[in-house]
Short mmCIF file of C-alpha atoms in Angstrom, two decimals:
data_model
loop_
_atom_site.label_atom_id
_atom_site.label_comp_id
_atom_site.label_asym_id
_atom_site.label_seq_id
_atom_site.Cartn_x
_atom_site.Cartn_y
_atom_site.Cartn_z
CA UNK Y 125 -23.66 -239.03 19.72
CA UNK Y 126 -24.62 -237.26 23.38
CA UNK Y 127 -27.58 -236.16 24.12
CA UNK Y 128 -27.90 -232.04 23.18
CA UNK Y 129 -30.57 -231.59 26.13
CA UNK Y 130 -31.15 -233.85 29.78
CA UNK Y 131 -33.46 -236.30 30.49
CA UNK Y 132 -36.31 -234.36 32.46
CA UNK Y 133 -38.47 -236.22 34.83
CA UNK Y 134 -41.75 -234.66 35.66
CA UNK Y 135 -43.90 -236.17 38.83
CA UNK Y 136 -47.65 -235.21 38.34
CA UNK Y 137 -46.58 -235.04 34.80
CA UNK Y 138 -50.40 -235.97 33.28
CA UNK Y 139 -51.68 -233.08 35.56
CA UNK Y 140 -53.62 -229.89 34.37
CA UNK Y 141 -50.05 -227.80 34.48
CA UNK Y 142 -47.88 -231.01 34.32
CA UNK Y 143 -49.37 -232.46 30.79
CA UNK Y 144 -48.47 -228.63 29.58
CA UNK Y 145 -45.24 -228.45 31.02
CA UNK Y 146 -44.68 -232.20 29.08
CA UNK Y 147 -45.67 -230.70 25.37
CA UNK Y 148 -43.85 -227.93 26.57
CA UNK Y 149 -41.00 -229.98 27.02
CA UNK Y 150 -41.44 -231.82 24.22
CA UNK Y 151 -41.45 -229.50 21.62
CA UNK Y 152 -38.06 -228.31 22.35
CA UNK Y 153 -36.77 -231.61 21.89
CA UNK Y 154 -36.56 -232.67 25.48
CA UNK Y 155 -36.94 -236.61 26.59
CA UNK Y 156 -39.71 -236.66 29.33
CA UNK Y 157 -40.37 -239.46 31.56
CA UNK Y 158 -43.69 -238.63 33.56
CA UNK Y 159 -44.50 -239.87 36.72
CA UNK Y 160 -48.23 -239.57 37.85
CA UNK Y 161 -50.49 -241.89 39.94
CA UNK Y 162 -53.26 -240.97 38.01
CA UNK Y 163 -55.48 -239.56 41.26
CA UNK Y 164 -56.56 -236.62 40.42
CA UNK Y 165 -55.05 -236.60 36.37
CA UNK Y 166 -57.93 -236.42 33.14
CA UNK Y 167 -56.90 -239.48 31.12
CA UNK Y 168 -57.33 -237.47 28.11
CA UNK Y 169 -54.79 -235.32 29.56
CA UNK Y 170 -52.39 -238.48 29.36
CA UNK Y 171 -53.49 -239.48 26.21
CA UNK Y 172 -52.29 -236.43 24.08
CA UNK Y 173 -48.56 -237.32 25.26
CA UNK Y 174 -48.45 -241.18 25.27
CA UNK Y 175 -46.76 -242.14 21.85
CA UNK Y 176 -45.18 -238.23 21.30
CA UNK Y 177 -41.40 -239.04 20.73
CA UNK Y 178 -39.42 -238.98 24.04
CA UNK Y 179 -42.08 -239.42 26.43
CA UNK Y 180 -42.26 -242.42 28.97
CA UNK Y 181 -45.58 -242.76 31.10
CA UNK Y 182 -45.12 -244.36 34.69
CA UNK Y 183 -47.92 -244.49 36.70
CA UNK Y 184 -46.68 -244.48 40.41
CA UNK Y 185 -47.19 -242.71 43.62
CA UNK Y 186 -44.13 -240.91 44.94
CA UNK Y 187 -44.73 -241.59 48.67
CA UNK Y 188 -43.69 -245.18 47.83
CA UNK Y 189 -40.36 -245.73 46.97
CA UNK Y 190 -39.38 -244.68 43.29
CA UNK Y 191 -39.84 -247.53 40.38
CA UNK Y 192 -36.86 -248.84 39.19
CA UNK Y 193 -37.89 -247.64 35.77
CA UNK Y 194 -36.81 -243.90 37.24
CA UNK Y 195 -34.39 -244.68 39.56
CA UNK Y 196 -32.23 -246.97 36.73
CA UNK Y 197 -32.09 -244.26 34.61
CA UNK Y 198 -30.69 -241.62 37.68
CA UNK Y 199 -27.56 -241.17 36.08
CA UNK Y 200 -29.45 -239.65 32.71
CA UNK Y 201 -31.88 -237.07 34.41
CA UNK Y 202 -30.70 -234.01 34.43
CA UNK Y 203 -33.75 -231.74 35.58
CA UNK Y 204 -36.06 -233.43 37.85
CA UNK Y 205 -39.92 -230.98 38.41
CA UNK Y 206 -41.78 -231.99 41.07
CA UNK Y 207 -45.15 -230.82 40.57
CA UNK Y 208 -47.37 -234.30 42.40
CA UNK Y 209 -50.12 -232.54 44.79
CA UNK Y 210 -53.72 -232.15 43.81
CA UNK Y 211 -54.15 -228.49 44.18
CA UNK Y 212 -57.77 -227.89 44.46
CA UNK Y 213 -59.36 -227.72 48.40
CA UNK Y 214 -62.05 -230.28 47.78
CA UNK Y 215 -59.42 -233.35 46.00
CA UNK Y 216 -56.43 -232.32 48.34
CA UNK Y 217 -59.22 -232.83 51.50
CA UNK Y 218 -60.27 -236.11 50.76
CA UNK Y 219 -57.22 -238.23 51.71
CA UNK Y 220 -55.59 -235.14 53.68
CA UNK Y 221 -53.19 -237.70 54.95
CA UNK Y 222 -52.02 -238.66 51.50
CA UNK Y 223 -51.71 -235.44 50.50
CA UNK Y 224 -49.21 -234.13 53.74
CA UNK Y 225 -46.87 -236.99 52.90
CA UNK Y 226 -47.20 -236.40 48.51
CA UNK Y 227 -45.73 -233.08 49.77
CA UNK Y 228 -42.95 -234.13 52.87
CA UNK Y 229 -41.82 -238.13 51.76
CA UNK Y 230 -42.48 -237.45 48.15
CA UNK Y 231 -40.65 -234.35 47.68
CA UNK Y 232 -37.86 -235.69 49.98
CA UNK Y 233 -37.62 -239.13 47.70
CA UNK Y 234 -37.40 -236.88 44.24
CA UNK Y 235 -34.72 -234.64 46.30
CA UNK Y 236 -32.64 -237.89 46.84
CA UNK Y 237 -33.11 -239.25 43.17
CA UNK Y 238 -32.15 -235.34 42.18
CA UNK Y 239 -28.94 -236.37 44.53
CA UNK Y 240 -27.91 -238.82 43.14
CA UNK Y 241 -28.34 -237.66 40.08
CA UNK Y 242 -26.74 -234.38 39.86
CA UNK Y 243 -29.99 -232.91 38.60
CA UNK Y 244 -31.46 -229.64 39.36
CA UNK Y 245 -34.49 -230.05 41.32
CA UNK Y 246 -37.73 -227.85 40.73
CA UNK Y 247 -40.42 -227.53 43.93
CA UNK Y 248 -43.83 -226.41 42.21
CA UNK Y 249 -45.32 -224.90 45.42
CA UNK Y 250 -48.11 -222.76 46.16
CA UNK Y 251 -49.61 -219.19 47.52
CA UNK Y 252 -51.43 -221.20 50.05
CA UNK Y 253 -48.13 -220.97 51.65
CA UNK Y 254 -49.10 -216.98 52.77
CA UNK Y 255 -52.21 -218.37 54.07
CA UNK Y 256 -55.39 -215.86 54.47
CA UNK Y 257 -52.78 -212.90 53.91
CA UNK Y 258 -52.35 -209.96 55.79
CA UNK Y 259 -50.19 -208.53 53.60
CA UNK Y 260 -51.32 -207.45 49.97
CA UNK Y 261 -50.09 -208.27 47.42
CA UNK Y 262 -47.72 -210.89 48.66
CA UNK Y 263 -44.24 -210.73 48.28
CA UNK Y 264 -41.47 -213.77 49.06
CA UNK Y 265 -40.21 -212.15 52.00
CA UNK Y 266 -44.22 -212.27 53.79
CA UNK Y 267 -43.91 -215.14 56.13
CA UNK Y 268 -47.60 -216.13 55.77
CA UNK Y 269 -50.64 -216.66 57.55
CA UNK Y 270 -51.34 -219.90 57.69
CA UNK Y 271 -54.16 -222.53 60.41
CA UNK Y 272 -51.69 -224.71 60.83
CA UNK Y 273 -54.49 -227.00 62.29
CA UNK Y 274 -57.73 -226.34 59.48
CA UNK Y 275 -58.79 -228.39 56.77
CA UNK Y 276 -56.71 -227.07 54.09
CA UNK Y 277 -53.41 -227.35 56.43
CA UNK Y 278 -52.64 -230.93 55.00
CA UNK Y 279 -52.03 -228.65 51.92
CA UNK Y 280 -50.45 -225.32 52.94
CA UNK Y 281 -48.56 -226.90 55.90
CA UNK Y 282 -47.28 -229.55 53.65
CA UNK Y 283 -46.16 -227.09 50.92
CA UNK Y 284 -44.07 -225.31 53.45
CA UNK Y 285 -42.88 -228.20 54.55
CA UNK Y 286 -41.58 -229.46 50.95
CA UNK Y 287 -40.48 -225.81 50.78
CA UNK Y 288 -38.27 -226.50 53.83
CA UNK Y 289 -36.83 -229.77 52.51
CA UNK Y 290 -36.20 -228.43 49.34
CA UNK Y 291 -33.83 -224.88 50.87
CA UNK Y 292 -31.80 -227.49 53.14
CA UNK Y 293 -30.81 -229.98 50.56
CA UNK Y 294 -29.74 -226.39 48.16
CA UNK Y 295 -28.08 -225.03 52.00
CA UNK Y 296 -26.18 -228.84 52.56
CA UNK Y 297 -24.73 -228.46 49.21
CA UNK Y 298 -26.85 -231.91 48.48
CA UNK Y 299 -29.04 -230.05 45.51
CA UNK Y 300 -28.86 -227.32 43.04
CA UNK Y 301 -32.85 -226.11 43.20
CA UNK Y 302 -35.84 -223.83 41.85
CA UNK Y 303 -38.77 -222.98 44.06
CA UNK Y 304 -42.04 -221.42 42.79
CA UNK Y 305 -45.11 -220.25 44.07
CA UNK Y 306 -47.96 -220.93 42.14
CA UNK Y 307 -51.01 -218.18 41.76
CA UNK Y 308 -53.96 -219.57 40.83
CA UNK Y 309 -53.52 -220.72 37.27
CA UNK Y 310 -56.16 -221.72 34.81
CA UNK Y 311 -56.96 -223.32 31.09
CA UNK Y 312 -57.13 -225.96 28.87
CA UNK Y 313 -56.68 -229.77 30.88
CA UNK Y 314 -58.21 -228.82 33.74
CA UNK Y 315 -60.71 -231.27 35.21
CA UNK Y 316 -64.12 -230.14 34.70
CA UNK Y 317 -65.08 -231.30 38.61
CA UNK Y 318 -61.74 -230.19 40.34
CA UNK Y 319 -63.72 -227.72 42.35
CA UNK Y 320 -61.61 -224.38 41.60
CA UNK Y 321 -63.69 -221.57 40.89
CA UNK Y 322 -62.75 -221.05 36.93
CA UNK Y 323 -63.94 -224.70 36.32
CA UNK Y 324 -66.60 -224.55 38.09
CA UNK Y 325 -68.37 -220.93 36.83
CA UNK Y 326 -67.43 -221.93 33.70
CA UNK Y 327 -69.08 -225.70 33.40
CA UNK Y 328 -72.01 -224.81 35.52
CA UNK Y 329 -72.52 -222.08 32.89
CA UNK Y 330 -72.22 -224.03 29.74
CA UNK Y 331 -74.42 -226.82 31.90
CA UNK Y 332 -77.15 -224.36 32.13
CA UNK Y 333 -76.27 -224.20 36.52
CA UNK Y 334 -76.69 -222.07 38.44
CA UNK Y 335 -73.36 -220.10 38.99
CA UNK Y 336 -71.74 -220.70 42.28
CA UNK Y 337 -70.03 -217.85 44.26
CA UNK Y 338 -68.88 -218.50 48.02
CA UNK Y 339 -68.87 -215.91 50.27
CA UNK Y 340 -70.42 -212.62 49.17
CA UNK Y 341 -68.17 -211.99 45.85
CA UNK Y 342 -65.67 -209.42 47.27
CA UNK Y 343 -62.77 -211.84 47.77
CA UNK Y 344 -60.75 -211.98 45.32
CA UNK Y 345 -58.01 -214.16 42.93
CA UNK Y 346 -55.12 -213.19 40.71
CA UNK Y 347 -55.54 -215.62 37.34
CA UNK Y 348 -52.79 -216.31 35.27
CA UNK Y 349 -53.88 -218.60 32.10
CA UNK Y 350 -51.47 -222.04 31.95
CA UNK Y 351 -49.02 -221.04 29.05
CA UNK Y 352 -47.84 -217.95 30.90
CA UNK Y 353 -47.30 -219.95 34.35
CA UNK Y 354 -45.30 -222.78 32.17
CA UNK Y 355 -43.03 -220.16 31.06
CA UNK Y 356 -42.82 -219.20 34.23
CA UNK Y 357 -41.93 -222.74 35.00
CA UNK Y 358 -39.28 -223.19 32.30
CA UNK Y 359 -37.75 -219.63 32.50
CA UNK Y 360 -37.00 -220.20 36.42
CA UNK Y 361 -35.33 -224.00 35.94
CA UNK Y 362 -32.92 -222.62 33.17
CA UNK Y 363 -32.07 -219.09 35.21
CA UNK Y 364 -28.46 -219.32 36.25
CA UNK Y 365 -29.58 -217.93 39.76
CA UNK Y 366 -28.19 -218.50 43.02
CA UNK Y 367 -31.94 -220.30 43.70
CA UNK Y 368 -32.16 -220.31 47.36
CA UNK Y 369 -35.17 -217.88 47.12
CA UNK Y 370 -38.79 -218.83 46.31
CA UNK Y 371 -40.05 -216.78 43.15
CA UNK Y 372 -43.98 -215.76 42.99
CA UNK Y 373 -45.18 -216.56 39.76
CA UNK Y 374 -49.00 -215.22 38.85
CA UNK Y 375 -50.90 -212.21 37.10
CA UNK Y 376 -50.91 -209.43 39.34
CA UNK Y 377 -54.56 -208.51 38.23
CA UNK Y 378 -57.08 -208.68 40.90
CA UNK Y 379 -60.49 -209.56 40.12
CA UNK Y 380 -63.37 -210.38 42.90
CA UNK Y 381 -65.02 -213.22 42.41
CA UNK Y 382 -68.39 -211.35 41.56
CA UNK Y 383 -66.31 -209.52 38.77
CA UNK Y 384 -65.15 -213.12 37.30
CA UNK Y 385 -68.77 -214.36 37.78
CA UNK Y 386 -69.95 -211.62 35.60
CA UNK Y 387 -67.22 -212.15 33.19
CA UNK Y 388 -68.07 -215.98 32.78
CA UNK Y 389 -71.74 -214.91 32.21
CA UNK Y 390 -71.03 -212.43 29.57
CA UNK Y 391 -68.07 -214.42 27.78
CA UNK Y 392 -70.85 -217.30 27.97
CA UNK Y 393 -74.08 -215.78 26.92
CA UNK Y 394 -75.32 -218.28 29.78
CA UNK Y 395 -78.88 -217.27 31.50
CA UNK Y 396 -77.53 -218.54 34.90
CA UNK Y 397 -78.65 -217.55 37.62
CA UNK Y 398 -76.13 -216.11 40.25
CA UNK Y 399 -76.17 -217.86 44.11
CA UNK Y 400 -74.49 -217.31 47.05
CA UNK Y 401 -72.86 -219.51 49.53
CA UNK Y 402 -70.77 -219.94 52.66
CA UNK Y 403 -67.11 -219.27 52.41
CA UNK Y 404 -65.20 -222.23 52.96
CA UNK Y 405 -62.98 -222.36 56.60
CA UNK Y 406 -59.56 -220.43 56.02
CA UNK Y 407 -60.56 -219.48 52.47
CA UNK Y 408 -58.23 -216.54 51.54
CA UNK Y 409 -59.95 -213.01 50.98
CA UNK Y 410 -57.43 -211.78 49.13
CA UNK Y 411 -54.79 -212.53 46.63
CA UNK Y 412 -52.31 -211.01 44.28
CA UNK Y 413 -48.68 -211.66 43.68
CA UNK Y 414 -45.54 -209.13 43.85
CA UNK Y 415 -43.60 -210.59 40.67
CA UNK Y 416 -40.99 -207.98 40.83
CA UNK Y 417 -38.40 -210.82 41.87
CA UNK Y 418 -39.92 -212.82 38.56
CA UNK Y 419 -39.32 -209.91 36.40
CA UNK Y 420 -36.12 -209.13 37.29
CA UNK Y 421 -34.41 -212.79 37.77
CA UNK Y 422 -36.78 -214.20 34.83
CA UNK Y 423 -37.49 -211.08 32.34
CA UNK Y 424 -41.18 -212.88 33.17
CA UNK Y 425 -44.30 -211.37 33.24
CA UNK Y 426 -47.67 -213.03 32.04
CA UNK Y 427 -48.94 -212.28 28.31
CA UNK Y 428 -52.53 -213.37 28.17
CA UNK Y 429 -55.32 -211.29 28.72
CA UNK Y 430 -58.12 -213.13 30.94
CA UNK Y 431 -60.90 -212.92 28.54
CA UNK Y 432 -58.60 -214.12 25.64
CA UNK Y 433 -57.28 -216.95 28.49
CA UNK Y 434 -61.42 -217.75 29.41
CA UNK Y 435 -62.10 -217.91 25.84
CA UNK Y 436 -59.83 -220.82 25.72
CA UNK Y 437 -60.86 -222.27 28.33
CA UNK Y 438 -64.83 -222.42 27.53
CA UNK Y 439 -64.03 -223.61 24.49
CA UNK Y 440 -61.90 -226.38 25.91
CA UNK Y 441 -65.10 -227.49 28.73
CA UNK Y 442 -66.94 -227.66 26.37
CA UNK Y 443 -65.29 -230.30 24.40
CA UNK Y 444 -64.66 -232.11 27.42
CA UNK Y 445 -68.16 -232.10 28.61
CA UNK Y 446 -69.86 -233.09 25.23
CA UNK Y 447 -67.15 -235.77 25.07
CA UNK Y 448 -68.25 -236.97 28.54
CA UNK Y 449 -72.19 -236.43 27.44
CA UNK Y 450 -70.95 -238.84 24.02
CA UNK Y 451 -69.06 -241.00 26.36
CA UNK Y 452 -72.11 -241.47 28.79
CA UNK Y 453 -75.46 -241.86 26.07
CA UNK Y 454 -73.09 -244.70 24.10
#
């Protein structure tokens, strides 16, 4: 009997979005095989798919050559989503080397095992790729503002680079492919210490912190809570669409980061104190996405309210920190 749906490999699989986009995956029946090195990924993350029916773990790092464990089972994948990158500033700065190559030799190997394959080949990239905008909101066509030569370069530079790889394979004829841009996404699996502003207002307020903001509040995000960016995900792979074209997915409300601050405190009940400090080089002061593209290729548009999507989320810290607190008094 054939298989009624492809093999789907996911690298960065046991990620925040990744371990989503795997019991997404799952549920409809899918077989997964997840590649992750672990860097960045919460093991508990990892350990709510390990043992699920069609998932295979296998921890490796994409800038090496692929495992024969993926690359012997080419001929079976039919949908390969490369979503390896830590995505927050401070875990994509440590090893900024690492992270330029995750997104050029890494996205270039999965493009060759999507070759051979005959798979259809899904770039998760990023808004970073408009830079510090000077264009609001942002649509595909904006070409971006980008220090090619700052600290968070090794990230926006090498998502425009993966971008590039990714259009020529589709323009050689050597890959059918799916590019996204990510808006900042939040929820359930993120790492409690990854350093983007949701996780941190929201820890250092169940931690009894004070509450963080950099800069003097005005800049401001676009948040769209994980299941709505997964559908995004899923809804763009499966579009029978030309897919030479990058397609913005995020929740076109803007909020300053004062206005989320103030959200996480009343959400919260928390008694934090407020505190201000420096903006970070090349942080963006403004973002929103145009999703009109979304909309009309995907019939997408997010569903979930942010203070329904921060409910879930507090809840979720503040498992994960009492689990660490358990974890570290035993």
């Amino acid at each position: 009997m054939g298989r009624s749906k492809p093999v789907t490999l996911i690298a960065g699989g046991a990620g925040f979005i990744g371990s989503h986009l795997c019991l997404r995956l799952l549920g409809e029946g899918h077989e997964v095989i997840c590649i992750d090195n672990l860097q960045t990924a919460l093991p508990s993350n990892l350990g709510r798919l390990k043992g699920r029916p069609g998932f295979t773990f296998v921890e490796a790092d994409i800038v090496q050559p692929l495992p024969e464990a993926v690359t012997a089972r080419a001929g079976e994948i039919g949908r390969v989503y490369n979503l390896a990158c830590p995505a927050s500033p401070p875990l994509y700065q440590i090893d900024p080397e690492h992270t330029m190559l995750t997104n050029v030799v890494g996205t270039n190997n999965l493009l060759r095992l999507a070759e051979k394959s005959g798979a259809r080949f899904f770039l998760a990239s990023t808004s970073e790729v408009y830079g510090d905008p000077e264009v609001h909101p942002q649509q595909e066509e904006y070409r971006g503002w980008v220090n090619c030569t700052g600290p968070r370069a090794c990230y926006d530079e090498g998502k425009r680079a993966a971008e590039t790889l990714t259009f020529d394979y589709a323009r050689t004829g050597r890959a059918e492919v799916r590019v996204i841009r990510i808006f900042n996404t939040y929820g359930p699996h993120m790492s409690p210490d990854d350093g983007r502003v949701v996780s941190n207002m929201l820890c250092q307020a169940i931690q009894g912190d004070d509450i963080t903001i950099y800069g003097d509040g005005t800049q401001t995000r676009s948040f769209c809570y994980v299941s709505d960016m997964v559908d995004g995900f899923v809804r763009l792979m499966e579009a029978e669409i030309d897919g030479t074209e990058p397609v913005n997915i995020g929740n076109p409300v803007e909020l300053s980061m004062q206005e989320l601050a103030d959200e996480v405190v009343r959400l919260t009940g928390a008694r934090s104190r407020i505190v201000y400090r420096p903006l970070p080089i090349d942080d963006p002061r403004r973002r929103r996405p145009d999703i009109a593209r979304a909309k009309a290729l995907l019939d997408w548009e997010p569903r979930v309210p942010l203070r329904e999507g921060l409910t879930q989320t507090y809840h979720w810290f503040a498992e994960e920190l009492g689990r660490a607190e358990r974890v570290k008094a035993a």
